[in-house]
CSV table of C-alpha atoms in Angstrom, one decimal:
chain,number,residue,atom,x,y,z
A,200,MET,CA,6.7,56.4,19.3
A,201,SER,CA,10.2,55.1,18.5
A,202,GLU,CA,11.7,55.7,15.0
A,203,PHE,CA,11.8,51.9,14.5
A,204,ALA,CA,8.1,51.4,15.2
A,205,GLY,CA,6.4,49.5,12.5
A,206,LYS,CA,9.7,48.0,11.2
A,207,PRO,CA,10.0,44.3,11.9
A,208,SER,CA,13.1,43.3,13.8
A,209,ILE,CA,16.0,41.5,12.0
A,210,LEU,CA,15.1,38.2,13.7
A,211,ARG,CA,11.5,38.5,12.8
A,212,ARG,CA,12.4,39.3,9.2
A,213,LEU,CA,14.7,36.3,9.1
A,214,VAL,CA,12.0,34.0,10.4
A,215,TYR,CA,9.1,35.1,8.3
A,216,GLY,CA,10.1,38.0,6.1
A,217,THR,CA,8.4,41.3,6.0
A,218,SER,CA,4.9,39.9,5.7
A,219,LEU,CA,3.8,36.8,7.6
A,220,LYS,CA,0.8,36.3,5.3
A,221,ARG,CA,3.0,36.2,2.2
A,222,THR,CA,5.6,34.0,3.8
A,223,LEU,CA,2.9,31.5,4.9
A,224,LEU,CA,1.5,31.5,1.4
A,225,ARG,CA,4.9,30.9,-0.2
A,226,ALA,CA,5.6,28.1,2.3
A,227,LEU,CA,2.2,26.6,1.4
A,228,ILE,CA,2.8,26.8,-2.3
A,229,ILE,CA,6.3,25.3,-1.9
A,230,SER,CA,5.0,22.5,0.3
A,231,VAL,CA,2.3,21.6,-2.2
A,232,LEU,CA,4.8,21.7,-5.1
A,233,VAL,CA,7.3,19.5,-3.2
A,234,PHE,CA,4.6,17.1,-2.2
A,235,VAL,CA,3.2,16.8,-5.7
A,236,THR,CA,6.7,16.5,-7.3
A,237,PHE,CA,8.0,13.8,-5.0
A,238,LYS,CA,4.8,11.9,-4.6
A,239,PHE,CA,3.7,11.7,-8.3
A,240,ILE,CA,6.4,12.9,-10.6
A,241,LEU,CA,9.9,12.2,-9.2
A,242,ILE,CA,9.6,9.4,-6.8
A,243,PRO,CA,12.7,9.0,-4.5
A,244,VAL,CA,13.9,5.4,-4.1
A,245,ARG,CA,16.7,3.9,-2.1
A,246,VAL,CA,18.6,1.1,-3.8
A,247,GLN,CA,18.7,-2.2,-1.9
A,248,GLY,CA,20.7,-5.1,-3.3
A,249,GLY,CA,23.6,-5.4,-5.7
A,250,SER,CA,21.9,-6.6,-8.9
A,251,MET,CA,22.6,-3.3,-10.6
A,252,ALA,CA,26.2,-3.1,-9.5
A,253,PRO,CA,28.5,-1.4,-10.5
A,254,THR,CA,26.2,1.1,-12.2
A,255,TYR,CA,24.2,1.6,-9.0
A,256,SER,CA,25.5,0.9,-5.6
A,257,ASN,CA,23.6,-0.6,-2.7
A,258,ARG,CA,21.9,1.9,-0.4
A,259,GLY,CA,22.2,4.8,-3.0
A,260,ILE,CA,19.3,7.2,-3.4
A,261,ASN,CA,17.8,7.8,-6.8
A,262,LEU,CA,14.7,9.3,-8.5
A,263,VAL,CA,12.1,7.7,-10.7
A,264,ASN,CA,10.7,9.9,-13.4
A,265,ARG,CA,7.0,8.8,-13.6
A,266,LEU,CA,6.4,11.0,-16.7
A,267,ALA,CA,9.3,9.5,-18.8
A,268,TYR,CA,7.1,7.1,-20.8
A,269,LYS,CA,4.0,9.2,-21.1
A,270,ARG,CA,4.8,10.2,-24.6
A,271,SER,CA,7.5,7.7,-25.6
A,272,SER,CA,8.3,4.1,-25.1
A,273,PRO,CA,11.0,2.5,-23.0
A,274,GLN,CA,14.2,2.1,-25.0
A,275,ARG,CA,16.9,-0.5,-24.8
A,276,GLY,CA,19.4,0.4,-22.2
A,277,ASP,CA,17.0,2.4,-20.0
A,278,VAL,CA,17.2,1.8,-16.3
A,279,VAL,CA,13.7,1.6,-15.1
A,280,ALA,CA,11.7,1.1,-11.9
A,281,LEU,CA,9.2,-1.8,-12.0
A,282,TRP,CA,6.1,-2.1,-9.9
A,283,LEU,CA,5.7,-5.3,-7.9
A,284,ARG,CA,2.0,-5.0,-7.9
A,285,PRO,CA,-0.3,-3.9,-10.7
A,286,ASN,CA,-1.7,-1.0,-8.6
A,287,GLY,CA,1.6,0.2,-7.5
A,288,SER,CA,3.7,-0.7,-4.5
A,289,SER,CA,6.1,0.8,-2.0
A,290,VAL,CA,8.8,-1.5,-3.2
A,291,VAL,CA,10.0,-1.3,-6.8
A,292,LEU,CA,12.6,-3.2,-8.8
A,293,MET,CA,15.4,-1.3,-10.5
A,294,LYS,CA,16.5,-3.0,-13.7
A,295,ARG,CA,17.7,-2.4,-17.2
A,296,ILE,CA,15.5,-2.9,-20.3
A,297,VAL,CA,17.4,-5.0,-22.8
A,298,GLY,CA,14.6,-6.4,-24.9
A,299,LEU,CA,11.8,-4.6,-26.7
A,300,PRO,CA,8.4,-5.9,-27.9
A,301,GLY,CA,8.6,-8.7,-30.5
A,302,GLU,CA,12.3,-9.4,-29.8
A,303,SER,CA,13.8,-12.7,-28.9
A,304,ILE,CA,16.2,-12.4,-25.9
A,305,GLY,CA,18.6,-15.0,-24.6
A,306,PHE,CA,22.0,-15.2,-22.7
A,307,GLU,CA,25.2,-16.6,-24.1
A,308,GLY,CA,28.3,-16.6,-21.8
A,309,GLY,CA,26.8,-13.8,-19.8
A,310,CYS,CA,26.0,-11.6,-22.8
A,311,VAL,CA,22.5,-10.7,-23.8
A,312,THR,CA,21.5,-11.8,-27.3
A,313,VAL,CA,18.8,-10.0,-29.2
A,314,ASP,CA,17.3,-12.1,-32.0
A,315,GLY,CA,20.5,-14.2,-31.9
A,316,VAL,CA,23.0,-11.2,-32.1
A,317,LYS,CA,25.1,-10.4,-29.0
A,318,LEU,CA,24.2,-7.0,-27.5
A,319,ASN,CA,27.0,-4.5,-26.8
A,320,GLU,CA,26.6,-3.8,-23.1
A,321,PRO,CA,29.3,-1.4,-21.8
A,322,TYR,CA,27.6,-1.2,-18.4
A,323,VAL,CA,28.3,-4.9,-17.7
A,324,ILE,CA,31.7,-5.0,-16.0
A,325,PHE,CA,31.7,-8.4,-14.3
A,326,ASP,CA,32.1,-11.5,-16.4
A,327,SER,CA,29.7,-14.4,-16.0
A,328,GLU,CA,28.6,-17.6,-17.6
A,329,TRP,CA,24.9,-17.1,-17.8
A,330,ASN,CA,23.4,-19.2,-20.6
A,331,GLN,CA,19.7,-19.3,-21.2
A,332,GLY,CA,17.6,-20.1,-24.3
A,333,PRO,CA,15.8,-17.3,-26.0
A,334,VAL,CA,12.4,-16.1,-24.9
A,335,VAL,CA,10.2,-13.9,-26.9
A,336,CYS,CA,8.7,-10.6,-25.7
A,337,GLY,CA,5.1,-10.2,-26.7
A,338,HIS,CA,3.3,-7.1,-27.8
A,339,ASP,CA,3.7,-4.4,-25.2
A,340,GLU,CA,6.3,-6.5,-23.3
A,341,TYR,CA,9.9,-5.8,-22.4
A,342,PHE,CA,12.7,-7.9,-21.1
A,343,PHE,CA,14.6,-6.6,-18.1
A,344,VAL,CA,17.8,-7.7,-16.3
A,345,GLY,CA,20.3,-6.3,-13.9
A,346,ASP,CA,23.8,-5.2,-14.7
A,347,ASN,CA,25.6,-7.4,-12.2
A,348,ARG,CA,26.0,-10.7,-14.0
A,349,SER,CA,28.6,-11.9,-11.6
A,350,MET,CA,25.7,-13.1,-9.4
A,351,PRO,CA,24.4,-16.6,-10.2
A,352,ILE,CA,21.3,-16.3,-12.4
A,353,GLN,CA,19.1,-18.0,-9.8
A,354,TYR,CA,19.8,-15.1,-7.4
A,355,HIS,CA,18.7,-12.6,-10.0
A,356,THR,CA,15.3,-11.4,-11.0
A,357,LEU,CA,15.0,-11.0,-14.7
A,358,GLY,CA,12.3,-11.7,-17.3
A,359,ILE,CA,9.4,-10.2,-19.2
A,360,VAL,CA,7.4,-7.4,-17.9
A,361,LYS,CA,4.3,-5.6,-19.3
A,362,ARG,CA,4.7,-1.9,-20.0
A,363,SER,CA,2.0,-1.1,-17.5
A,364,MET,CA,4.3,-2.5,-14.7
A,365,ILE,CA,7.1,0.0,-15.6
A,366,ALA,CA,6.8,2.8,-13.1
A,367,GLY,CA,9.2,5.1,-14.8
A,368,ARG,CA,12.8,5.8,-15.7
A,369,ILE,CA,15.6,6.2,-13.2
A,370,ILE,CA,17.1,9.6,-13.8
A,371,LEU,CA,20.4,9.7,-11.8
B,1282,MET,CA,-17.3,31.4,18.0
B,1283,ARG,CA,-19.6,29.9,20.6
B,1284,ARG,CA,-21.8,28.5,17.8
B,1285,LEU,CA,-18.8,27.0,16.1
B,1286,LEU,CA,-17.7,25.3,19.3
B,1287,GLN,CA,-21.2,24.0,19.8
B,1288,VAL,CA,-20.9,22.2,16.4
B,1289,ALA,CA,-17.2,21.3,16.6
B,1290,ILE,CA,-17.1,19.7,20.0
B,1291,PRO,CA,-20.0,17.2,19.4
B,1292,MET,CA,-18.4,16.3,16.0
B,1293,VAL,CA,-15.0,15.7,17.6
B,1294,LEU,CA,-16.6,13.6,20.3
B,1295,VAL,CA,-18.6,11.5,17.8
B,1296,GLY,CA,-15.3,11.0,15.8
B,1297,ALA,CA,-13.5,9.9,18.9
B,1298,ALA,CA,-16.3,7.5,19.8
B,1299,ILE,CA,-16.2,5.9,16.3
B,1300,LEU,CA,-12.4,5.5,16.5
B,1301,LEU,CA,-12.7,4.0,20.0
B,1302,ALA,CA,-15.5,1.6,18.8
B,1303,MET,CA,-13.3,0.6,15.8
B,1304,ARG,CA,-10.4,-0.1,18.2
B,1305,LEU,CA,-12.5,-2.1,20.7
B,1306,TRP,CA,-14.6,-4.0,18.2
B,1307,PRO,CA,-12.5,-4.2,15.0
B,1308,GLY,CA,-14.2,-5.4,11.8
B,1309,PRO,CA,-12.9,-8.5,9.9
B,1310,GLU,CA,-10.5,-6.4,7.8
B,1311,GLN,CA,-8.9,-4.7,10.9
B,1312,GLN,CA,-8.6,-8.1,12.6
B,1313,ILE,CA,-6.8,-9.6,9.6
B,1314,ARG,CA,-4.5,-6.5,9.2
B,1315,LYS,CA,-3.7,-6.9,12.9
B,1316,ARG,CA,-2.9,-10.6,12.3
B,1317,MET,CA,-0.5,-9.6,9.5
B,1318,VAL,CA,1.3,-7.3,11.9
B,1319,GLU,CA,1.5,-10.0,14.5
B,1320,LEU,CA,2.8,-12.4,11.9
B,1321,GLN,CA,5.6,-10.1,10.8
B,1322,GLU,CA,6.6,-9.7,14.5
B,1323,LEU,CA,6.6,-13.4,15.1
B,1324,VAL,CA,8.7,-14.4,12.1
B,1325,SER,CA,11.2,-11.6,12.8
B,1326,PHE,CA,13.9,-12.1,15.4
B,1327,ASP,CA,17.3,-10.7,16.4
B,1328,GLU,CA,20.4,-11.9,18.2
B,1329,SER,CA,19.2,-10.8,21.6
B,1330,GLU,CA,16.1,-13.0,21.5
B,1331,GLY,CA,16.3,-15.6,24.3
B,1332,ASN,CA,15.2,-19.2,24.3
B,1333,PHE,CA,12.0,-18.6,26.1
B,1334,ALA,CA,11.0,-15.8,23.7
B,1335,ALA,CA,11.8,-18.0,20.8
B,1336,LEU,CA,9.7,-20.8,22.2
B,1337,THR,CA,6.8,-18.4,22.8
B,1338,ALA,CA,7.1,-17.1,19.2
B,1339,ARG,CA,7.0,-20.7,17.9
B,1340,GLU,CA,3.8,-21.4,19.8
B,1341,GLN,CA,2.2,-18.1,18.9
B,1342,LEU,CA,3.1,-18.6,15.3
B,1343,GLY,CA,1.6,-22.1,15.2
B,1344,ALA,CA,-1.6,-20.6,16.7
B,1345,MET,CA,-1.9,-18.3,13.7
B,1346,PHE,CA,-2.2,-21.1,11.2
B,1347,SER,CA,-5.0,-23.7,10.6
B,1348,PRO,CA,-3.9,-27.3,11.4
B,1349,ASP,CA,-3.7,-28.2,7.7
B,1350,ALA,CA,-2.1,-24.9,6.5
B,1351,GLU,CA,0.2,-25.0,3.6
B,1352,VAL,CA,3.0,-22.4,3.1
B,1353,ARG,CA,5.0,-22.1,-0.1
B,1354,VAL,CA,7.7,-19.5,-0.4
B,1355,GLN,CA,10.5,-19.0,-2.9
B,1356,GLY,CA,13.8,-18.5,-1.2
B,1357,MET,CA,16.6,-16.5,-2.8
B,1358,GLY,CA,18.3,-18.9,-5.1
B,1359,THR,CA,16.8,-21.9,-3.5
B,1360,PRO,CA,14.1,-24.3,-4.4
B,1361,GLN,CA,10.6,-23.4,-3.4
B,1362,LEU,CA,10.0,-24.1,0.3
B,1363,VAL,CA,6.8,-26.0,1.0
B,1364,LEU,CA,5.6,-26.5,4.6
B,1365,THR,CA,2.5,-28.5,5.2
B,1366,GLY,CA,0.7,-28.5,8.5
B,1367,ARG,CA,1.0,-26.3,11.6
B,1368,LEU,CA,3.8,-28.4,13.2
B,1369,ALA,CA,6.0,-28.0,10.1
B,1370,ILE,CA,5.6,-24.3,10.2
B,1371,MET,CA,6.4,-24.1,13.8
B,1372,ASN,CA,9.5,-26.3,13.3
B,1373,ALA,CA,10.6,-24.1,10.4
B,1374,ALA,CA,10.5,-21.0,12.7
B,1375,VAL,CA,12.8,-22.8,15.1
B,1376,ALA,CA,15.1,-23.9,12.3
B,1377,ALA,CA,15.3,-20.4,11.0
B,1378,ARG,CA,16.3,-19.1,14.4
B,1379,ARG,CA,19.0,-21.8,14.6
B,1380,GLN,CA,20.5,-21.0,11.2
B,1381,LEU,CA,20.3,-17.2,11.2
B,1382,ALA,CA,21.4,-14.8,13.8
B,1383,GLN,CA,18.8,-12.2,12.8
B,1384,LEU,CA,15.9,-11.8,10.4
B,1385,GLU,CA,13.7,-8.7,9.9
B,1386,VAL,CA,10.4,-9.4,8.0
B,1387,GLU,CA,7.9,-6.8,6.9
B,1388,PHE,CA,4.6,-7.1,5.0
B,1389,LEU,CA,4.0,-4.1,2.9
B,1390,ASP,CA,1.1,-2.8,0.8
B,1391,VAL,CA,-1.3,-5.2,2.5
B,1392,THR,CA,-4.7,-5.6,0.7
B,1393,VAL,CA,-7.5,-7.5,2.2
B,1394,GLU,CA,-10.4,-9.0,0.1
B,1395,LEU,CA,-13.2,-10.5,2.1
B,1396,ALA,CA,-15.3,-13.3,0.7
B,1397,ALA,CA,-19.0,-12.6,0.2
B,1398,ASP,CA,-19.9,-15.0,3.0
B,1399,GLY,CA,-17.5,-13.3,5.4
B,1400,GLN,CA,-15.9,-16.7,6.3
B,1401,SER,CA,-12.7,-16.3,4.4
B,1402,ALA,CA,-10.4,-13.7,3.0
B,1403,THR,CA,-7.6,-13.3,0.5
B,1404,VAL,CA,-4.7,-11.1,1.5
B,1405,GLU,CA,-1.9,-9.9,-0.8
B,1406,ALA,CA,1.2,-8.3,0.6
B,1407,THR,CA,4.8,-7.6,-0.5
B,1408,GLY,CA,7.0,-9.7,1.8
B,1409,LYS,CA,10.4,-8.2,2.5
B,1410,ALA,CA,13.0,-10.0,4.6
B,1411,ARG,CA,16.4,-8.6,5.5
B,1412,GLN,CA,19.4,-10.1,7.1
B,1413,GLU,CA,22.1,-7.8,8.3
B,1414,ALA,CA,24.8,-10.4,8.1
B,1415,ILE,CA,24.5,-10.5,4.3
B,1416,GLY,CA,25.0,-7.0,3.0
B,1417,ASP,CA,22.7,-7.3,0.1
B,1418,GLY,CA,20.5,-10.0,1.7
B,1419,THR,CA,17.1,-8.5,1.0
B,1420,TRP,CA,14.5,-10.9,-0.2
B,1421,ILE,CA,11.3,-9.6,-1.7
B,1422,GLU,CA,8.3,-11.6,-2.8
B,1423,VAL,CA,4.6,-10.8,-3.3
B,1424,LEU,CA,2.6,-13.3,-1.3
B,1425,ARG,CA,-1.0,-14.3,-1.3
B,1426,PHE,CA,-2.5,-15.4,2.1
B,1427,LYS,CA,-5.8,-17.2,2.5
B,1428,PHE,CA,-7.5,-16.6,5.8
B,1429,ILE,CA,-10.4,-18.6,7.2
B,1430,ARG,CA,-12.7,-17.6,10.0
B,1431,THR,CA,-12.7,-20.1,12.9
B,1432,GLU,CA,-13.7,-20.2,16.5
B,1433,GLU,CA,-10.1,-19.3,17.3
B,1434,GLY,CA,-10.4,-16.2,15.1
B,1435,TRP,CA,-8.9,-15.6,11.7
B,1436,LEU,CA,-6.4,-18.3,10.8
B,1437,ILE,CA,-4.0,-18.6,7.8
B,1438,SER,CA,-4.8,-21.6,5.7
B,1439,SER,CA,-2.3,-21.0,2.9
B,1440,VAL,CA,0.5,-18.8,1.8
B,1441,GLU,CA,1.7,-18.8,-1.8
B,1442,PRO,CA,4.0,-16.7,-3.9
B,1443,VAL,CA,2.4,-14.5,-6.6
B,1444,THR,CA,4.2,-14.9,-10.0
B,1445,LEU,CA,5.2,-11.5,-11.2
B,1446,PHE,CA,7.5,-12.0,-14.1
B,1447,THR,CA,7.9,-14.8,-16.5
B,1448,LEU,CA,10.6,-16.3,-18.7
B,1449,ARG,CA,8.7,-17.6,-21.7
B,1450,SER,CA,10.3,-20.0,-24.0
B,1451,ARG,CA,9.9,-20.2,-27.8
B,1452,SER,CA,7.6,-23.2,-27.4
B,1453,GLY,CA,5.2,-21.0,-25.4
B,1454,VAL,CA,5.9,-22.8,-22.1
B,1455,GLN,CA,5.9,-20.3,-19.3
B,1456,VAL,CA,8.5,-20.7,-16.6
B,1457,SER,CA,7.6,-19.0,-13.4
B,1458,ARG,CA,10.2,-17.1,-11.5
B,1459,GLY,CA,9.8,-16.0,-8.0
B,1460,LEU,CA,11.0,-12.6,-7.1
B,1461,ALA,CA,14.4,-12.5,-5.6
B,1462,HIS,CA,15.4,-9.0,-4.6
B,1463,THR,CA,15.8,-5.5,-5.9
């Protein structure tokens, strides 16, 4: 028998380590962890459209934290993913929460007003002339809008959404 | 091992037979899902599409709808488009091809709910349309389709947008907003 008998070759060690069984087990555990993480906890999304510009650019990749609101409520300024369908969907909207339950939200010269007071929005870079009368968020409802107010309001999706339709917070 | 094969082989054969049967004789839900795939192919087109192919798509599209079908969709930043009757739908398909160089339509997350009598069905799907010419030109809307069973197969009798978000005024009046894009 050669002195190297029983020792795996370098190539073999590079491919599956010293023990094939352990390597396969590790690969299985990592695969399950990756699957669970990216399927149920951090959902990858690709941005399509310019309604969140310049904060988020078209075709950028991002992650939705599905656990963000398990113990806390969405806060003003949070960028969230919204389901299109009550039971979840493969397409989500990415918008910013500007109104909280019970608040009255409107637009004056492109600025959001909360109960009649203009909201400081450092993330809005483009000027606009959006004007819209106030609407009231009900219990468990939030008002969402995009950052790109340079788009005409009719090209924009904004409005009131129930908390159950908020998929999670955008983390990047 | 031999015993295992004796069990496994018949199970695989039975599974294959069931799959084959489902493919050859699809149930109502499979038929409707196939219709949705056909629909997205017929309303999509690209620059390379010739006149003959466009004409064929127009005819095939018309054959998917009932003669009195009504289609209501909310375009991006445009008033709601209402098409009544099979001919209007076919003409709209031609008009779209004249106005746009390319259109890519997908129906995602399709759900099918059959009526108890099996003669009609309600389908909900997230419609996604994209135009390459416009960088951000992605239009998304949740649509509700009504299908009816006829001698010609399952035909679409209506298409309407599903209101997802509302802008509610102080007076309590709800203003529906169609979904524009992400």
